[in-house]
Amino acid sequence: MSLESRAERLLTDHAGPDALSITEFYQRVDRAIRRSFPEELWITGEIRSMKVLPRGHCFIDLVDPTNAQDNGAPTLNVKCWSTRWRSVRSTLDRLGVTLDAGMVVRVRGEVQFYRARGTVDFILSELDTDALLGKVAAERARLIKALVDENLFDRQRRLPVPPVPLRVGLVASPDTEGCNDFLGGLRSSGLAFAVSLAPTAVQGKEAPARVARAITRLQHEPLDVIVVVRGGGSKADLAAFDSEPVARAVATSALPVWTGIGHTGDQSVSDEVANRTFITPTECGQELARLVTEFWQAGMEAGLAAGRLSRDLLGRSDQALDRHRHGMGTGARSQLDRHADRLVHRSGTLRRAARSQVDAHGRHLESRGLVMARSSLRSLDTGRGALDGRAQRLAALPARRLQAEELRAAHWRRLLGAYDYRRQLERGYSVTRDASGRVVRSAADLPPGSRMVTRLADGDVASIVTDENTDAVPAPRHQLDDEGKS
């Protein structure tokens, strides 16, 4: 007997009025499901797992939220075909909602029995986004309230930003449009910004934790400000900046945190708690450059004002010095003339006094000699020698006195001569003045073509400057002054 015959006989032997074939059984199940669920229905469940295939189909496993942790809990297989999933995904991105495990969703669809595998599937046709938005808004409100209660919501705005924020910590995804726009704004300023990049993903499931770690890591570097940037995108792409890890990392940062995120709608929670927030990364970079540029310009203006004030003070000091020098020269000449007159007067007085004393002593000696001659010739002879010696000493006294006074007069002449600027000229020094009569102290004060006059001991020399680094060329003879001084 062939194998086919034996199988047919076996089926005939076991067939009976109460036995169904598998096909009949599945037909009855399919009819029962259609009768029980003739129309689409809403189902609420928690996402246990979710997978989007390369062809665009989405498969979601839902369980009851009350026993979601039980591995043996009943699971509903939800299928969303690619044509429908594209529409659902576009709506979620526009609303800034990302489906993930643990989220409770409300879906609408049709119950179908898949005979090939004997499974009951739920074909998704609609996702209740209003319910999801309410949960997202509630979570956002809860996070903001928690930050306010902990005094963290406006903590960043109380941190001062250094006047010259040149040391910048950058949290961004390298080589993205947002990162390049921010760095381009800094480079175009021409200022010496020092950027410490903390590369990180800025979207996706792992983005919140990575962005928070990057902000925390930059706290240990010598920075002036931390900047978090990202280019434009959907609300779902920017969901990381509404997450609690990123918001808390920004709010608790010891350094000021600026955000430059390409928003398409409302600000994220991270923007709400940041020190300053900007709509685009480019605007953020331009604001940093503006702060540093204004500080630099203010410093330059202060330096120029200080330079002008210094020049004015130096000019007034030079004028006062010229006045003092002229006064000292005039006073020295006046004192020298006065002392010379006094010396001449004192010399004449000393000569007359000396002659008077000599005459008086002579008459006295003559008188005594006559007395002694009358008294005793012997006494005259014995005292003649002593009298002659005394006469010699008395005769030499006026000469020594005159010599001492002349030495004192010569000393005064030398002392007074040291204050006379003409003596300095005789020693080889000279004084150079420009065309306006001011004393020249530096070659930089005489540009080429300037006329100057150099005073020497025996006259003046007029010169014309031909080059700042060469000696002046003497003026032609016809350019000498009217007095003929050279």
CSV table of C-alpha atoms in Angstrom, one decimal:
chain,number,residue,atom,x,y,z
A,1,MET,CA,0.0,0.0,0.0
A,2,SER,CA,1.3,3.4,-0.9
A,3,LEU,CA,1.9,6.2,1.6
A,4,GLU,CA,-0.8,8.3,0.0
A,5,SER,CA,-3.3,5.5,0.4
A,6,ARG,CA,-2.4,4.8,4.0
A,7,ALA,CA,-2.9,8.6,4.8
A,8,GLU,CA,-6.3,8.7,3.1
A,9,ARG,CA,-7.4,5.6,4.9
A,10,LEU,CA,-6.3,7.0,8.3
A,11,LEU,CA,-8.2,10.2,7.7
A,12,THR,CA,-11.3,8.1,6.7
A,13,ASP,CA,-11.1,5.9,9.8
A,14,HIS,CA,-10.8,8.8,12.2
A,15,ALA,CA,-13.3,11.1,10.5
A,16,GLY,CA,-16.6,11.5,12.2
A,17,PRO,CA,-19.5,13.9,12.7
A,18,ASP,CA,-17.6,15.8,15.6
A,19,ALA,CA,-14.2,16.1,14.0
A,20,LEU,CA,-13.1,19.3,12.1
A,21,SER,CA,-10.3,19.8,9.8
A,22,ILE,CA,-7.7,22.5,10.5
A,23,THR,CA,-9.0,24.6,7.7
A,24,GLU,CA,-12.6,24.3,9.0
A,25,PHE,CA,-11.4,25.2,12.5
A,26,TYR,CA,-9.6,28.3,11.3
A,27,GLN,CA,-12.6,29.3,9.2
A,28,ARG,CA,-14.8,29.1,12.3
A,29,VAL,CA,-12.2,31.1,14.4
A,30,ASP,CA,-12.0,33.7,11.6
A,31,ARG,CA,-15.9,34.0,11.5
A,32,ALA,CA,-16.1,34.2,15.3
A,33,ILE,CA,-13.5,37.0,15.4
A,34,ARG,CA,-15.3,38.9,12.6
A,35,ARG,CA,-18.6,38.5,14.4
A,36,SER,CA,-17.1,39.6,17.8
A,37,PHE,CA,-15.1,42.6,16.3
A,38,PRO,CA,-17.1,43.7,13.2
A,39,GLU,CA,-15.6,47.2,13.3
A,40,GLU,CA,-12.4,48.9,14.3
A,41,LEU,CA,-11.8,49.4,18.0
A,42,TRP,CA,-9.6,51.3,20.5
A,43,ILE,CA,-7.1,49.5,22.7
A,44,THR,CA,-4.9,50.9,25.4
A,45,GLY,CA,-1.6,49.2,26.2
A,46,GLU,CA,2.0,49.8,27.2
A,47,ILE,CA,4.7,49.4,24.6
A,48,ARG,CA,6.9,46.4,25.5
A,49,SER,CA,9.0,46.4,22.3
A,50,MET,CA,8.9,48.2,19.0
A,51,LYS,CA,10.7,47.5,15.7
A,52,VAL,CA,10.6,49.2,12.3
A,53,LEU,CA,11.7,47.0,9.4
A,54,PRO,CA,13.8,48.3,6.5
A,55,ARG,CA,10.8,48.1,4.2
A,56,GLY,CA,8.9,50.5,6.5
A,57,HIS,CA,6.6,48.2,8.4
A,58,CYS,CA,6.3,48.8,12.1
A,59,PHE,CA,5.6,46.0,14.7
A,60,ILE,CA,4.7,46.9,18.3
A,61,ASP,CA,4.0,44.5,21.2
A,62,LEU,CA,1.5,45.8,23.7
A,63,VAL,CA,0.8,44.6,27.2
A,64,ASP,CA,-1.6,45.7,29.9
A,65,PRO,CA,0.1,48.5,32.0
A,66,THR,CA,-1.0,46.9,35.2
A,67,ASN,CA,1.2,43.8,34.7
A,68,ALA,CA,3.7,45.1,32.2
A,69,GLN,CA,6.6,43.7,34.3
A,70,ASP,CA,5.2,40.1,34.1
A,71,ASN,CA,6.9,38.2,31.3
A,72,GLY,CA,3.9,35.9,31.1
A,73,ALA,CA,1.4,38.7,30.6
A,74,PRO,CA,-0.8,38.5,27.5
A,75,THR,CA,0.8,40.3,24.5
A,76,LEU,CA,-1.0,41.9,21.6
A,77,ASN,CA,0.9,42.0,18.3
A,78,VAL,CA,0.2,45.4,16.6
A,79,LYS,CA,1.1,45.8,13.0
A,80,CYS,CA,1.3,49.0,11.0
A,81,TRP,CA,2.0,48.7,7.3
A,82,SER,CA,4.6,51.0,5.8
A,83,THR,CA,2.1,53.2,3.9
A,84,ARG,CA,0.2,54.0,7.2
A,85,TRP,CA,3.3,54.1,9.4
A,86,ARG,CA,4.8,56.9,7.3
A,87,SER,CA,1.8,59.1,8.0
A,88,VAL,CA,1.8,58.2,11.7
A,89,ARG,CA,5.6,58.8,11.9
A,90,SER,CA,5.2,62.2,10.2
A,91,THR,CA,2.6,63.3,12.7
A,92,LEU,CA,4.7,62.1,15.7
A,93,ASP,CA,7.7,64.0,14.4
A,94,ARG,CA,5.7,67.2,13.8
A,95,LEU,CA,4.4,67.0,17.4
A,96,GLY,CA,7.8,66.1,18.9
A,97,VAL,CA,6.8,62.7,20.2
A,98,THR,CA,9.0,59.6,20.1
A,99,LEU,CA,7.5,56.2,20.8
A,100,ASP,CA,9.6,54.1,23.1
A,101,ALA,CA,9.3,51.1,25.4
A,102,GLY,CA,7.4,51.9,28.6
A,103,MET,CA,5.0,54.5,27.0
A,104,VAL,CA,1.3,53.9,27.3
A,105,VAL,CA,-0.5,54.4,24.0
A,106,ARG,CA,-4.0,54.3,22.7
A,107,VAL,CA,-4.4,52.8,19.3
A,108,ARG,CA,-7.2,52.1,16.9
A,109,GLY,CA,-7.3,49.3,14.4
A,110,GLU,CA,-8.9,46.1,13.0
A,111,VAL,CA,-8.6,42.6,14.5
A,112,GLN,CA,-7.4,40.0,12.0
A,113,PHE,CA,-6.8,36.3,12.1
A,114,TYR,CA,-3.7,35.2,10.3
A,115,ARG,CA,-4.5,31.6,9.2
A,116,ALA,CA,-1.0,30.8,7.9
A,117,ARG,CA,0.4,31.0,11.5
A,118,GLY,CA,-2.8,30.8,13.5
A,119,THR,CA,-2.2,34.1,15.2
A,120,VAL,CA,-4.5,37.0,16.0
A,121,ASP,CA,-3.1,40.4,14.9
A,122,PHE,CA,-4.2,44.0,15.4
A,123,ILE,CA,-3.7,46.1,12.3
A,124,LEU,CA,-3.1,49.7,13.4
A,125,SER,CA,-5.0,52.5,11.5
A,126,GLU,CA,-4.8,55.4,14.0
A,127,LEU,CA,-2.7,56.5,17.0
A,128,ASP,CA,-4.3,58.8,19.6
A,129,THR,CA,-1.7,61.7,19.5
A,130,ASP,CA,-3.8,63.9,21.7
A,131,ALA,CA,-3.4,61.5,24.6
A,132,LEU,CA,0.4,61.3,23.9
A,133,LEU,CA,0.7,65.1,23.8
A,134,GLY,CA,-1.1,65.3,27.1
A,135,LYS,CA,1.4,63.0,28.7
A,136,VAL,CA,4.3,64.8,27.2
A,137,ALA,CA,3.0,68.2,28.4
A,138,ALA,CA,2.3,66.7,31.8
A,139,GLU,CA,5.8,65.4,32.0
A,140,ARG,CA,7.2,68.7,30.9
A,141,ALA,CA,5.1,70.6,33.5
A,142,ARG,CA,6.2,68.2,36.2
A,143,LEU,CA,9.9,68.7,35.3
A,144,ILE,CA,9.6,72.5,35.3
A,145,LYS,CA,7.8,72.5,38.6
A,146,ALA,CA,10.5,70.2,40.2
A,147,LEU,CA,13.2,72.6,38.9
A,148,VAL,CA,11.3,75.6,40.3
A,149,ASP,CA,10.8,73.9,43.7
A,150,GLU,CA,14.5,73.1,43.9
A,151,ASN,CA,15.5,76.7,43.0
A,152,LEU,CA,17.2,75.5,39.8
A,153,PHE,CA,14.8,77.0,37.2
A,154,ASP,CA,16.5,80.5,37.1
A,155,ARG,CA,19.8,79.6,38.7
A,156,GLN,CA,21.7,79.8,35.4
A,157,ARG,CA,20.4,83.3,34.7
A,158,ARG,CA,21.9,84.5,38.0
A,159,LEU,CA,25.5,83.4,36.9
A,160,PRO,CA,27.6,86.2,35.5
A,161,VAL,CA,29.2,85.8,32.1
A,162,PRO,CA,32.9,87.0,32.0
A,163,PRO,CA,33.4,90.2,30.0
A,164,VAL,CA,35.8,88.4,27.6
A,165,PRO,CA,34.4,84.9,27.1
A,166,LEU,CA,37.2,83.6,24.8
A,167,ARG,CA,37.4,80.1,26.4
A,168,VAL,CA,34.3,78.2,25.1
A,169,GLY,CA,33.2,74.6,25.9
A,170,LEU,CA,31.2,73.3,22.9
A,171,VAL,CA,28.7,70.4,23.2
A,172,ALA,CA,27.7,69.4,19.7
A,173,SER,CA,27.8,66.6,17.1
A,174,PRO,CA,31.0,67.2,15.1
A,175,ASP,CA,30.9,68.1,11.4
A,176,THR,CA,27.1,68.7,11.6
A,177,GLU,CA,25.6,71.9,10.1
A,178,GLY,CA,24.8,73.3,13.6
A,179,CYS,CA,28.4,72.7,14.8
A,180,ASN,CA,30.0,74.2,11.7
A,181,ASP,CA,27.6,77.2,11.7
A,182,PHE,CA,28.6,78.0,15.3
A,183,LEU,CA,32.4,77.6,14.7
A,184,GLY,CA,32.1,79.7,11.5
A,185,GLY,CA,30.6,82.6,13.5
A,186,LEU,CA,33.6,82.5,15.8
A,187,ARG,CA,36.2,82.2,13.0
A,188,SER,CA,34.7,85.1,11.0
A,189,SER,CA,35.2,87.4,14.0
A,190,GLY,CA,39.0,87.2,13.7
A,191,LEU,CA,39.2,86.8,17.5
A,192,ALA,CA,41.4,84.3,19.4
A,193,PHE,CA,38.6,82.0,20.7
A,194,ALA,CA,39.8,78.7,22.3
A,195,VAL,CA,37.1,76.0,21.8
A,196,SER,CA,37.0,72.8,23.8
A,197,LEU,CA,34.7,70.4,21.9
A,198,ALA,CA,32.8,67.6,23.8
A,199,PRO,CA,31.5,65.5,20.9
A,200,THR,CA,28.2,63.8,21.5
A,201,ALA,CA,25.0,62.6,19.8
A,202,VAL,CA,22.2,65.2,19.9
A,203,GLN,CA,19.3,63.0,18.9
A,204,GLY,CA,18.2,59.4,19.5
A,205,LYS,CA,17.5,57.3,22.5
A,206,GLU,CA,21.0,57.7,24.0
A,207,ALA,CA,21.2,61.4,23.3
A,208,PRO,CA,19.9,62.7,26.7
A,209,ALA,CA,22.5,60.8,28.8
A,210,ARG,CA,25.3,61.6,26.4
A,211,VAL,CA,24.6,65.3,26.3
A,212,ALA,CA,24.3,65.5,30.1
A,213,ARG,CA,27.7,63.7,30.5
A,214,ALA,CA,29.3,66.1,28.0
A,215,ILE,CA,28.1,69.1,30.0
A,216,THR,CA,29.3,67.6,33.2
A,217,ARG,CA,32.7,66.7,31.7
A,218,LEU,CA,33.3,70.3,30.7
A,219,GLN,CA,32.9,71.5,34.3
A,220,HIS,CA,36.4,70.4,35.0
A,221,GLU,CA,38.1,72.6,32.3
A,222,PRO,CA,39.1,76.3,32.6
A,223,LEU,CA,36.3,77.7,30.6
A,224,ASP,CA,34.3,80.9,30.5
A,225,VAL,CA,31.1,79.6,29.1
A,226,ILE,CA,29.6,76.3,27.8
A,227,VAL,CA,27.6,76.3,24.6
A,228,VAL,CA,25.1,73.5,23.5
A,229,VAL,CA,24.2,73.7,19.8
A,230,ARG,CA,22.2,71.7,17.3
A,231,GLY,CA,20.8,72.4,13.9
A,232,GLY,CA,17.2,72.5,13.0
A,233,GLY,CA,14.9,69.4,13.0
A,234,SER,CA,11.5,68.1,14.0
A,235,LYS,CA,10.3,68.2,17.6
A,236,ALA,CA,11.1,64.5,17.8
A,237,ASP,CA,14.7,65.1,16.8
A,238,LEU,CA,14.9,67.8,19.5
A,239,ALA,CA,13.3,65.7,22.2
A,240,ALA,CA,16.6,65.2,24.0
A,241,PHE,CA,16.6,68.8,25.1
A,242,ASP,CA,13.2,68.4,26.8
A,243,SER,CA,14.6,65.4,28.9
A,244,GLU,CA,15.3,65.6,32.6
A,245,PRO,CA,19.0,64.6,32.4
A,246,VAL,CA,19.9,67.4,30.0
A,247,ALA,CA,17.7,70.0,31.8
A,248,ARG,CA,19.3,69.2,35.1
A,249,ALA,CA,22.8,69.2,33.7
A,250,VAL,CA,22.2,72.7,32.3
A,251,ALA,CA,20.5,74.0,35.4
A,252,THR,CA,23.2,72.7,37.9
A,253,SER,CA,26.2,73.7,35.8
A,254,ALA,CA,28.8,75.8,37.6
A,255,LEU,CA,29.6,77.6,34.4
A,256,PRO,CA,27.1,79.7,32.3
A,257,VAL,CA,25.4,77.5,29.7
A,258,TRP,CA,24.2,79.0,26.4
A,259,THR,CA,22.0,77.1,24.0
A,260,GLY,CA,21.8,77.6,20.3
A,261,ILE,CA,19.2,75.0,19.0
A,262,GLY,CA,17.4,75.3,15.7
A,263,HIS,CA,13.8,75.3,17.0
A,264,THR,CA,10.8,75.0,14.9
A,265,GLY,CA,8.4,75.8,17.7
A,266,ASP,CA,8.4,76.4,21.5
A,267,GLN,CA,11.6,76.4,23.5
A,268,SER,CA,12.8,73.2,25.1
A,269,VAL,CA,13.1,72.9,28.9
A,270,SER,CA,16.9,73.1,28.5
A,271,ASP,CA,16.4,76.5,26.8
A,272,GLU,CA,14.1,77.6,29.7
A,273,VAL,CA,16.8,77.0,32.3
A,274,ALA,CA,19.9,78.1,30.3
A,275,ASN,CA,21.8,81.3,31.0
A,276,ARG,CA,21.0,82.6,27.5
A,277,THR,CA,19.2,80.9,24.6
A,278,PHE,CA,19.4,81.6,20.8
A,279,ILE,CA,17.3,80.4,18.0
A,280,THR,CA,20.2,79.2,15.9
A,281,PRO,CA,23.8,78.1,16.4
A,282,THR,CA,25.0,80.9,14.1
A,283,GLU,CA,23.3,83.6,16.3
A,284,CYS,CA,24.9,82.1,19.4
A,285,GLY,CA,28.4,82.3,17.9
A,286,GLN,CA,27.8,85.9,16.7
A,287,GLU,CA,26.7,87.0,20.2
A,288,LEU,CA,29.9,85.6,21.7
A,289,ALA,CA,31.9,87.4,19.1
A,290,ARG,CA,30.0,90.7,19.7
A,291,LEU,CA,30.7,90.6,23.4
A,292,VAL,CA,34.4,90.2,22.9
A,293,THR,CA,34.6,92.7,20.1
A,294,GLU,CA,32.8,95.4,22.2
A,295,PHE,CA,35.2,94.8,25.1
A,296,TRP,CA,38.2,95.1,22.8
A,297,GLN,CA,36.9,98.3,21.3
A,298,ALA,CA,36.3,99.8,24.7
A,299,GLY,CA,39.8,98.9,25.7
A,300,MET,CA,41.2,100.5,22.6
A,301,GLU,CA,39.3,103.7,23.1
A,302,ALA,CA,40.5,103.9,26.7
A,303,GLY,CA,44.1,103.3,25.6
A,304,LEU,CA,43.8,106.1,23.0
A,305,ALA,CA,42.3,108.5,25.5
A,306,ALA,CA,45.2,107.7,27.9
A,307,GLY,CA,47.7,108.3,25.1
A,308,ARG,CA,46.2,111.7,24.3
A,309,LEU,CA,46.2,112.6,28.0
A,310,SER,CA,49.8,111.5,28.3
A,311,ARG,CA,50.9,113.6,25.3
A,312,ASP,CA,49.1,116.6,26.8
A,313,LEU,CA,50.8,116.1,30.2
A,314,LEU,CA,54.2,115.7,28.5
A,315,GLY,CA,53.7,118.8,26.5
A,316,ARG,CA,52.8,120.9,29.5
A,317,SER,CA,55.8,119.4,31.4
A,318,ASP,CA,58.1,120.4,28.5
A,319,GLN,CA,56.8,123.9,28.6
A,320,ALA,CA,57.3,124.1,32.4
A,321,LEU,CA,60.8,122.7,32.1
A,322,ASP,CA,61.7,125.3,29.4
A,323,ARG,CA,60.4,128.1,31.7
A,324,HIS,CA,62.4,126.7,34.7
A,325,ARG,CA,65.5,126.3,32.5
A,326,HIS,CA,65.3,129.9,31.2
A,327,GLY,CA,64.7,131.2,34.8
A,328,MET,CA,67.6,129.3,36.1
A,329,GLY,CA,69.9,130.6,33.4
A,330,THR,CA,68.8,134.2,33.9
A,331,GLY,CA,69.1,133.9,37.7
A,332,ALA,CA,72.6,132.3,37.4
A,333,ARG,CA,73.8,135.2,35.2
A,334,SER,CA,72.3,137.8,37.6
A,335,GLN,CA,73.9,136.2,40.6
A,336,LEU,CA,77.2,135.9,38.8
A,337,ASP,CA,77.1,139.6,37.9
A,338,ARG,CA,76.1,140.6,41.4
A,339,HIS,CA,78.9,138.5,43.0
A,340,ALA,CA,81.4,139.9,40.6
A,341,ASP,CA,80.5,143.5,41.6
A,342,ARG,CA,80.7,142.5,45.3
A,343,LEU,CA,84.2,141.0,44.7
A,344,VAL,CA,85.4,144.2,42.9
A,345,HIS,CA,84.1,146.3,45.7
A,346,ARG,CA,85.5,144.1,48.4
A,347,SER,CA,88.9,144.1,46.7
A,348,GLY,CA,89.1,147.9,46.7
A,349,THR,CA,88.0,148.0,50.3
A,350,LEU,CA,90.7,145.5,51.3
A,351,ARG,CA,93.4,147.4,49.4
A,352,ARG,CA,92.5,150.6,51.1
A,353,ALA,CA,92.3,148.9,54.5
A,354,ALA,CA,95.7,147.4,54.0
A,355,ARG,CA,97.3,150.7,53.0
A,356,SER,CA,95.6,152.4,55.9
A,357,GLN,CA,96.9,149.7,58.3
A,358,VAL,CA,100.4,149.9,56.8
A,359,ASP,CA,100.4,153.7,57.2
A,360,ALA,CA,99.2,153.5,60.8
A,361,HIS,CA,101.7,150.9,61.7
A,362,GLY,CA,104.5,153.0,60.0
A,363,ARG,CA,103.6,156.1,61.9
A,364,HIS,CA,103.4,154.1,65.1
A,365,LEU,CA,106.8,152.6,64.5
A,366,GLU,CA,108.2,155.9,63.6
A,367,SER,CA,106.8,157.4,66.8
A,368,ARG,CA,108.2,154.6,69.0
A,369,GLY,CA,111.5,154.8,67.2
A,370,LEU,CA,111.8,158.5,68.0
A,371,VAL,CA,110.9,157.8,71.6
A,372,MET,CA,113.3,155.0,71.9
A,373,ALA,CA,116.0,157.0,70.2
A,374,ARG,CA,115.5,159.8,72.7
A,375,SER,CA,115.4,157.3,75.5
A,376,SER,CA,118.4,155.3,74.7
A,377,LEU,CA,120.5,154.6,71.6
A,378,ARG,CA,121.4,151.3,73.1
A,379,SER,CA,117.8,150.3,73.4
A,380,LEU,CA,117.3,151.4,69.7
A,381,ASP,CA,120.1,149.2,68.5
A,382,THR,CA,118.9,146.1,70.5
A,383,GLY,CA,115.3,146.5,69.4
A,384,ARG,CA,116.1,147.4,65.8
A,385,GLY,CA,116.3,143.8,64.8
A,386,ALA,CA,113.0,142.9,66.4
A,387,LEU,CA,111.4,146.0,65.0
A,388,ASP,CA,112.6,145.2,61.5
A,389,GLY,CA,111.2,141.6,61.7
A,390,ARG,CA,107.9,142.8,62.9
A,391,ALA,CA,107.8,145.4,60.1
A,392,GLN,CA,108.4,142.6,57.6
A,393,ARG,CA,105.6,140.5,59.0
A,394,LEU,CA,103.2,143.4,59.1
A,395,ALA,CA,104.2,144.3,55.5
A,396,ALA,CA,103.4,140.7,54.3
A,397,LEU,CA,100.0,140.6,56.1
A,398,PRO,CA,98.0,142.7,53.5
A,399,ALA,CA,99.4,140.7,50.6
A,400,ARG,CA,98.4,137.4,52.2
A,401,ARG,CA,94.9,138.8,53.0
A,402,LEU,CA,94.5,140.0,49.4
A,403,GLN,CA,95.6,136.6,48.1
A,404,ALA,CA,93.1,134.8,50.3
A,405,GLU,CA,90.3,137.1,49.1
A,406,GLU,CA,91.3,136.6,45.5
A,407,LEU,CA,91.2,132.8,45.9
A,408,ARG,CA,87.7,133.1,47.4
A,409,ALA,CA,86.6,135.3,44.5
A,410,ALA,CA,88.0,132.8,42.0
A,411,HIS,CA,86.1,130.0,43.7
A,412,TRP,CA,82.8,132.0,43.5
A,413,ARG,CA,83.5,132.6,39.8
A,414,ARG,CA,84.0,128.9,39.1
A,415,LEU,CA,80.9,128.0,41.1
A,416,LEU,CA,78.8,130.6,39.3
A,417,GLY,CA,80.3,129.6,35.9
A,418,ALA,CA,79.1,126.0,36.4
A,419,TYR,CA,75.5,127.3,36.2
A,420,ASP,CA,76.1,129.2,32.9
A,421,TYR,CA,74.8,127.1,29.9
A,422,ARG,CA,77.5,128.9,27.8
A,423,ARG,CA,80.1,127.0,29.7
A,424,GLN,CA,78.4,123.7,28.6
A,425,LEU,CA,78.5,124.9,25.0
A,426,GLU,CA,82.3,125.6,25.4
A,427,ARG,CA,82.8,122.1,26.6
A,428,GLY,CA,81.4,120.7,23.3
A,429,TYR,CA,77.7,120.4,24.0
A,430,SER,CA,75.0,121.9,21.7
A,431,VAL,CA,71.3,122.8,21.8
A,432,THR,CA,69.1,122.0,18.8
A,433,ARG,CA,65.7,123.7,18.3
A,434,ASP,CA,63.1,123.2,15.6
A,435,ALA,CA,61.6,126.0,13.4
A,436,SER,CA,59.2,127.0,16.2
A,437,GLY,CA,62.0,127.3,18.7
A,438,ARG,CA,61.2,124.2,20.7
A,439,VAL,CA,64.1,122.0,22.0
A,440,VAL,CA,64.5,118.8,19.9
A,441,ARG,CA,64.9,115.7,22.1
A,442,SER,CA,64.3,112.9,19.6
A,443,ALA,CA,65.0,112.3,15.9
A,444,ALA,CA,61.4,111.2,15.6
A,445,ASP,CA,60.3,114.7,16.3
A,446,LEU,CA,61.8,116.0,13.0
A,447,PRO,CA,60.3,114.5,9.9
A,448,PRO,CA,62.2,114.9,6.6
A,449,GLY,CA,62.2,118.4,5.3
A,450,SER,CA,62.1,120.0,8.8
A,451,ARG,CA,64.4,123.0,9.6
A,452,MET,CA,66.4,123.1,12.8
A,453,VAL,CA,69.0,125.4,14.4
A,454,THR,CA,71.9,124.0,16.5
A,455,ARG,CA,73.5,126.5,19.0
A,456,LEU,CA,77.3,126.0,19.5
A,457,ALA,CA,79.8,127.9,21.7
A,458,ASP,CA,80.8,130.2,18.9
A,459,GLY,CA,77.5,130.5,17.0
A,460,ASP,CA,74.4,128.8,15.5
A,461,VAL,CA,74.2,126.2,12.7
A,462,ALA,CA,71.0,125.9,10.6
A,463,SER,CA,70.2,122.4,9.2
A,464,ILE,CA,67.5,120.7,7.1
A,465,VAL,CA,66.5,117.1,7.8
A,466,THR,CA,66.8,114.9,4.7
A,467,ASP,CA,66.1,111.5,6.3
A,468,GLU,CA,65.1,110.3,9.8
A,469,ASN,CA,68.0,107.9,10.0
A,470,THR,CA,70.8,110.2,8.6
A,471,ASP,CA,72.5,113.3,9.9
A,472,ALA,CA,71.0,116.7,9.0
A,473,VAL,CA,72.4,118.6,6.0
A,474,PRO,CA,73.7,122.2,6.8
A,475,ALA,CA,71.6,124.9,5.3
A,476,PRO,CA,72.9,127.0,2.5
A,477,ARG,CA,74.7,130.2,3.3
A,478,HIS,CA,71.8,132.4,2.3
A,479,GLN,CA,69.6,130.7,4.9
A,480,LEU,CA,71.6,132.0,7.9
A,481,ASP,CA,70.0,134.5,10.2
A,482,ASP,CA,70.4,138.3,10.0
A,483,GLU,CA,73.2,138.3,12.6
A,484,GLY,CA,75.4,136.1,10.5
A,485,LYS,CA,75.6,133.3,13.1
A,486,SER,CA,76.5,129.9,11.7
